[in-house]
mmCIF file of C-alpha atoms in Angstrom:
data_model
loop_
_atom_site.group_PDB
_atom_site.id
_atom_site.type_symbol
_atom_site.label_atom_id
_atom_site.label_comp_id
_atom_site.label_asym_id
_atom_site.label_seq_id
_atom_site.Cartn_x
_atom_site.Cartn_y
_atom_site.Cartn_z
ATOM 1 C CA UNK A 1 53.955 44.947 -36.605
ATOM 2 C CA UNK A 2 52.455 42.276 -34.355
ATOM 3 C CA UNK A 3 52.039 44.898 -31.623
ATOM 4 C CA UNK A 4 50.195 47.157 -34.065
ATOM 5 C CA UNK A 5 47.761 44.396 -35.066
ATOM 6 C CA UNK A 6 47.140 43.488 -31.420
ATOM 7 C CA UNK A 7 46.286 47.069 -30.625
ATOM 8 C CA UNK A 8 44.043 47.351 -33.696
ATOM 9 C CA UNK A 9 42.240 44.142 -32.708
ATOM 10 C CA UNK A 10 41.779 45.377 -29.140
ATOM 11 C CA UNK A 11 40.387 48.672 -30.450
ATOM 12 C CA UNK A 12 37.910 46.774 -32.620
ATOM 13 C CA UNK A 13 36.787 44.659 -29.671
ATOM 14 C CA UNK A 14 36.329 47.745 -27.528
ATOM 15 C CA UNK A 15 34.368 49.501 -30.277
ATOM 16 C CA UNK A 16 32.109 46.493 -30.814
ATOM 17 C CA UNK A 17 31.635 46.113 -27.057
ATOM 18 C CA UNK A 18 30.694 49.767 -26.702
ATOM 19 C CA UNK A 19 28.167 49.529 -29.528
ATOM 20 C CA UNK A 20 26.662 46.363 -28.034
ATOM 21 C CA UNK A 21 26.469 48.019 -24.590
ATOM 22 C CA UNK A 22 24.760 51.051 -26.101
ATOM 23 C CA UNK A 23 22.259 48.921 -28.003
ATOM 24 C CA UNK A 24 21.375 46.859 -24.924
ATOM 25 C CA UNK A 25 20.718 49.773 -22.577
ATOM 26 C CA UNK A 26 18.956 51.890 -25.177
ATOM 27 C CA UNK A 27 16.290 49.187 -25.403
ATOM 28 C CA UNK A 28 13.189 50.295 -23.417
ATOM 29 C CA UNK A 29 12.745 46.768 -22.015
ATOM 30 C CA UNK A 30 16.323 46.724 -20.680
ATOM 31 C CA UNK A 31 15.692 50.080 -18.995
ATOM 32 C CA UNK A 32 12.421 48.730 -17.564
ATOM 33 C CA UNK A 33 14.286 45.800 -15.984
ATOM 34 C CA UNK A 34 16.699 48.188 -14.286
ATOM 35 C CA UNK A 35 14.015 50.628 -13.168
ATOM 36 C CA UNK A 36 11.438 48.139 -11.882
ATOM 37 C CA UNK A 37 13.177 47.225 -8.575
ATOM 38 C CA UNK A 38 13.492 50.944 -7.816
ATOM 39 C CA UNK A 39 10.140 52.329 -8.954
ATOM 40 C CA UNK A 40 8.021 49.281 -7.991
ATOM 41 C CA UNK A 41 9.893 48.067 -4.920
ATOM 42 C CA UNK A 42 8.045 46.466 -2.018
ATOM 43 C CA UNK A 43 9.156 49.381 0.139
ATOM 44 C CA UNK A 44 7.638 51.899 -2.283
ATOM 45 C CA UNK A 45 4.428 49.903 -2.709
ATOM 46 C CA UNK A 46 3.867 49.417 1.021
ATOM 47 C CA UNK A 47 4.398 53.099 1.802
ATOM 48 C CA UNK A 48 2.338 54.681 -0.952
ATOM 49 C CA UNK A 49 0.140 57.589 0.052
ATOM 50 C CA UNK A 50 -3.454 56.604 0.717
ATOM 51 C CA UNK A 51 -6.174 58.995 -0.389
ATOM 52 C CA UNK A 52 -7.944 60.866 2.420
ATOM 53 C CA UNK A 53 -5.056 60.342 4.873
ATOM 54 C CA UNK A 54 -3.908 63.439 6.736
ATOM 55 C CA UNK A 55 -0.122 63.907 7.038
ATOM 56 C CA UNK A 56 1.303 66.561 9.326
ATOM 57 C CA UNK A 57 3.684 67.764 6.619
ATOM 58 C CA UNK A 58 4.344 67.292 2.911
ATOM 59 C CA UNK A 59 8.112 67.075 2.399
ATOM 60 C CA UNK A 60 9.134 67.959 -1.177
ATOM 61 C CA UNK A 61 12.671 66.948 -2.070
ATOM 62 C CA UNK A 62 14.519 69.145 -4.547
ATOM 63 C CA UNK A 63 15.561 68.494 -8.121
ATOM 64 C CA UNK A 64 16.945 71.402 -10.189
ATOM 65 C CA UNK A 65 16.379 74.997 -11.244
ATOM 66 C CA UNK A 66 18.314 76.508 -14.157
ATOM 67 C CA UNK A 67 19.742 79.957 -13.472
ATOM 68 C CA UNK A 68 21.300 80.496 -16.915
ATOM 69 C CA UNK A 69 19.943 82.350 -19.918
ATOM 70 C CA UNK A 70 17.064 84.693 -20.689
ATOM 71 C CA UNK A 71 14.116 82.265 -20.573
ATOM 72 C CA UNK A 72 10.626 82.263 -19.013
ATOM 73 C CA UNK A 73 10.490 81.315 -15.345
ATOM 74 C CA UNK A 74 8.641 78.049 -15.976
ATOM 75 C CA UNK A 75 11.378 76.971 -18.420
ATOM 76 C CA UNK A 76 13.967 77.170 -15.648
ATOM 77 C CA UNK A 77 12.451 74.252 -13.782
ATOM 78 C CA UNK A 78 13.615 70.737 -14.592
ATOM 79 C CA UNK A 79 10.983 68.123 -15.450
ATOM 80 C CA UNK A 80 11.337 66.381 -12.079
ATOM 81 C CA UNK A 81 11.071 69.671 -10.167
ATOM 82 C CA UNK A 82 7.865 70.598 -11.962
ATOM 83 C CA UNK A 83 6.272 67.225 -11.234
ATOM 84 C CA UNK A 84 7.254 67.319 -7.546
ATOM 85 C CA UNK A 85 6.126 70.893 -6.931
ATOM 86 C CA UNK A 86 2.870 70.673 -8.893
ATOM 87 C CA UNK A 87 1.974 67.431 -7.122
ATOM 88 C CA UNK A 88 2.788 69.024 -3.764
ATOM 89 C CA UNK A 89 0.410 71.897 -4.563
ATOM 90 C CA UNK A 90 -2.325 69.382 -5.471
ATOM 91 C CA UNK A 91 -1.768 67.440 -2.242
ATOM 92 C CA UNK A 92 -1.816 70.648 -0.201
ATOM 93 C CA UNK A 93 -5.190 71.560 -1.717
ATOM 94 C CA UNK A 94 -6.495 68.131 -0.722
ATOM 95 C CA UNK A 95 -4.995 67.828 2.772
ATOM 96 C CA UNK A 96 -4.237 71.430 3.875
ATOM 97 C CA UNK A 97 -0.983 70.032 5.269
ATOM 98 C CA UNK A 98 1.983 72.403 5.346
ATOM 99 C CA UNK A 99 4.722 71.935 2.757
ATOM 100 C CA UNK A 100 8.377 71.602 3.728
ATOM 101 C CA UNK A 101 10.958 72.637 1.110
ATOM 102 C CA UNK A 102 14.618 71.664 1.306
ATOM 103 C CA UNK A 103 17.899 72.493 -0.461
ATOM 104 C CA UNK A 104 19.902 75.655 -0.391
ATOM 105 C CA UNK A 105 22.689 77.083 -2.544
ATOM 106 C CA UNK A 106 23.724 74.398 -5.016
ATOM 107 C CA UNK A 107 22.696 75.926 -8.346
ATOM 108 C CA UNK A 108 25.038 77.257 -11.050
ATOM 109 C CA UNK A 109 24.376 80.770 -9.773
ATOM 110 C CA UNK A 110 25.531 80.354 -6.179
ATOM 111 C CA UNK A 111 23.506 83.387 -5.064
ATOM 112 C CA UNK A 112 20.181 81.709 -5.915
ATOM 113 C CA UNK A 113 18.533 79.583 -3.217
ATOM 114 C CA UNK A 114 16.460 76.622 -4.455
ATOM 115 C CA UNK A 115 14.030 76.660 -1.502
ATOM 116 C CA UNK A 116 13.185 80.307 -2.092
ATOM 117 C CA UNK A 117 12.535 79.761 -5.804
ATOM 118 C CA UNK A 118 10.390 76.714 -5.033
ATOM 119 C CA UNK A 119 8.405 78.728 -2.482
ATOM 120 C CA UNK A 120 7.679 81.444 -5.064
ATOM 121 C CA UNK A 121 6.548 78.804 -7.569
ATOM 122 C CA UNK A 122 4.192 77.164 -5.064
ATOM 123 C CA UNK A 123 2.705 80.544 -4.156
ATOM 124 C CA UNK A 124 2.057 81.156 -7.872
ATOM 125 C CA UNK A 125 0.110 77.863 -7.848
ATOM 126 C CA UNK A 126 -2.101 79.097 -5.018
ATOM 127 C CA UNK A 127 -0.343 77.724 -1.913
ATOM 128 C CA UNK A 128 -0.457 80.323 0.906
ATOM 129 C CA UNK A 129 2.994 81.465 2.028
ATOM 130 C CA UNK A 130 2.154 80.679 5.668
ATOM 131 C CA UNK A 131 1.729 77.026 4.674
ATOM 132 C CA UNK A 132 5.290 76.747 3.337
ATOM 133 C CA UNK A 133 8.300 75.984 5.522
ATOM 134 C CA UNK A 134 11.788 76.377 4.035
ATOM 135 C CA UNK A 135 14.958 74.841 5.409
ATOM 136 C CA UNK A 136 17.177 76.751 2.932
ATOM 137 C CA UNK A 137 19.819 74.051 3.442
ATOM 138 C CA UNK A 138 21.146 70.885 1.860
ATOM 139 C CA UNK A 139 23.096 69.895 -1.235
ATOM 140 C CA UNK A 140 22.478 66.120 -1.104
ATOM 141 C CA UNK A 141 19.475 63.943 -0.220
ATOM 142 C CA UNK A 142 21.071 63.121 3.124
ATOM 143 C CA UNK A 143 21.598 66.810 3.903
ATOM 144 C CA UNK A 144 18.052 67.630 2.780
ATOM 145 C CA UNK A 145 16.514 65.211 5.260
ATOM 146 C CA UNK A 146 18.916 66.279 7.984
ATOM 147 C CA UNK A 147 17.926 69.927 7.440
ATOM 148 C CA UNK A 148 14.238 69.027 7.858
ATOM 149 C CA UNK A 149 14.582 66.841 10.953
ATOM 150 C CA UNK A 150 13.713 69.603 13.399
ATOM 151 C CA UNK A 151 10.390 70.050 11.605
ATOM 152 C CA UNK A 152 9.454 66.444 10.832
ATOM 153 C CA UNK A 153 10.631 64.819 14.056
ATOM 154 C CA UNK A 154 7.868 62.589 15.491
ATOM 155 C CA UNK A 155 5.434 63.694 12.760
ATOM 156 C CA UNK A 156 3.433 61.964 10.039
ATOM 157 C CA UNK A 157 5.255 62.836 6.797
ATOM 158 C CA UNK A 158 4.234 62.527 3.158
ATOM 159 C CA UNK A 159 7.281 62.673 0.868
ATOM 160 C CA UNK A 160 7.008 63.769 -2.758
ATOM 161 C CA UNK A 161 9.983 62.700 -4.862
ATOM 162 C CA UNK A 162 10.958 60.887 -8.046
ATOM 163 C CA UNK A 163 9.931 57.225 -8.107
ATOM 164 C CA UNK A 164 13.511 55.971 -8.472
ATOM 165 C CA UNK A 165 14.504 57.736 -5.219
ATOM 166 C CA UNK A 166 11.962 56.095 -2.895
ATOM 167 C CA UNK A 167 14.134 53.158 -1.796
ATOM 168 C CA UNK A 168 17.103 55.382 -0.949
ATOM 169 C CA UNK A 169 15.025 58.096 0.717
ATOM 170 C CA UNK A 170 13.150 55.540 2.838
ATOM 171 C CA UNK A 171 16.488 54.423 4.265
ATOM 172 C CA UNK A 172 17.706 57.981 4.860
ATOM 173 C CA UNK A 173 14.582 58.985 6.770
ATOM 174 C CA UNK A 174 14.379 55.940 9.067
ATOM 175 C CA UNK A 175 13.913 57.116 12.636
ATOM 176 C CA UNK A 176 13.495 60.764 11.660
ATOM 177 C CA UNK A 177 9.687 60.830 11.865
ATOM 178 C CA UNK A 178 6.734 58.996 13.363
ATOM 179 C CA UNK A 179 5.281 57.720 10.083
ATOM 180 C CA UNK A 180 6.286 58.067 6.440
ATOM 181 C CA UNK A 181 4.374 57.663 3.187
ATOM 182 C CA UNK A 182 5.410 58.454 -0.373
ATOM 183 C CA UNK A 183 3.815 60.033 -3.405
ATOM 184 C CA UNK A 184 6.245 59.066 -6.198
ATOM 185 C CA UNK A 185 6.265 61.127 -9.390
ATOM 186 C CA UNK A 186 8.486 61.371 -12.479
ATOM 187 C CA UNK A 187 8.275 57.677 -13.384
ATOM 188 C CA UNK A 188 10.616 56.463 -16.130
ATOM 189 C CA UNK A 189 8.926 53.129 -16.851
ATOM 190 C CA UNK A 190 5.387 51.806 -17.022
ATOM 191 C CA UNK A 191 6.054 48.879 -14.697
ATOM 192 C CA UNK A 192 5.304 46.198 -17.321
ATOM 193 C CA UNK A 193 7.921 43.411 -17.444
ATOM 194 C CA UNK A 194 6.475 41.590 -20.450
ATOM 195 C CA UNK A 195 9.456 41.152 -22.841
ATOM 196 C CA UNK A 196 9.373 43.226 -26.021
ATOM 197 C CA UNK A 197 11.806 44.541 -28.621
ATOM 198 C CA UNK A 198 11.738 47.988 -30.211
ATOM 199 C CA UNK A 199 14.090 50.439 -31.854
ATOM 200 C CA UNK A 200 16.745 51.952 -29.558
ATOM 201 C CA UNK A 201 15.480 54.957 -27.602
ATOM 202 C CA UNK A 202 17.187 57.963 -26.055
ATOM 203 C CA UNK A 203 14.537 57.913 -23.318
ATOM 204 C CA UNK A 204 15.488 54.315 -22.500
ATOM 205 C CA UNK A 205 19.163 55.242 -22.404
ATOM 206 C CA UNK A 206 18.364 58.058 -19.986
ATOM 207 C CA UNK A 207 16.260 55.684 -17.869
ATOM 208 C CA UNK A 208 19.165 53.222 -17.749
ATOM 209 C CA UNK A 209 21.508 56.034 -16.709
ATOM 210 C CA UNK A 210 19.202 57.202 -13.934
ATOM 211 C CA UNK A 211 18.738 53.660 -12.638
ATOM 212 C CA UNK A 212 22.507 53.018 -12.678
ATOM 213 C CA UNK A 213 23.108 56.254 -10.776
ATOM 214 C CA UNK A 214 20.547 55.250 -8.167
ATOM 215 C CA UNK A 215 22.055 51.794 -7.674
ATOM 216 C CA UNK A 216 25.493 53.361 -7.180
ATOM 217 C CA UNK A 217 23.973 55.828 -4.685
ATOM 218 C CA UNK A 218 22.415 52.912 -2.760
ATOM 219 C CA UNK A 219 25.787 51.154 -2.624
ATOM 220 C CA UNK A 220 27.446 54.351 -1.376
ATOM 221 C CA UNK A 221 24.667 54.724 1.214
ATOM 222 C CA UNK A 222 25.649 51.389 2.758
ATOM 223 C CA UNK A 223 29.085 52.779 3.610
ATOM 224 C CA UNK A 224 27.935 56.087 5.132
#
């Protein structure tokens, strides 16, 4: 009987702890605290793209493309992919710099190549095909950059990626090019650290998850 009560008490503690954990990280301010060092880091701030600069290449890191279901083409692109590719098209119109696309066969349909789909999308936005370079390789950020090294070596590179990735990508690309700047997109916080309290939010929970993933990826990066 004592064993039963001990187990019941432990279960209650675990349930209460889980609820408390969920409430904390579903608070937008808690998510902001996690995201700020990633999205507003000194590294990201110092390497932001400056208007009217002229990079040799615009490197667009991949996100995701859904190959399942009978849906319109635009609905297949994840939110982060759309932001990266649309911003790359805007930057190309401004700079006339060539766009480098990475990533290969990592989608649910293993016969679909991400770089090729991204190229078709950019062309639909008005980017000439001759201004797009595809590596057709890579399944991780490290492999993406490695696949592009032959193109970006000793060049001035502008990288378009999600804001939370800038710190990790800046480390991965060290020594791979002459100069690097970033155009972060897909922000998950507004950058305001003034304390506030609101109702729990699914968006905040997702922001906390993304930040936690990125911190774990940075730790793993230290051991590679």
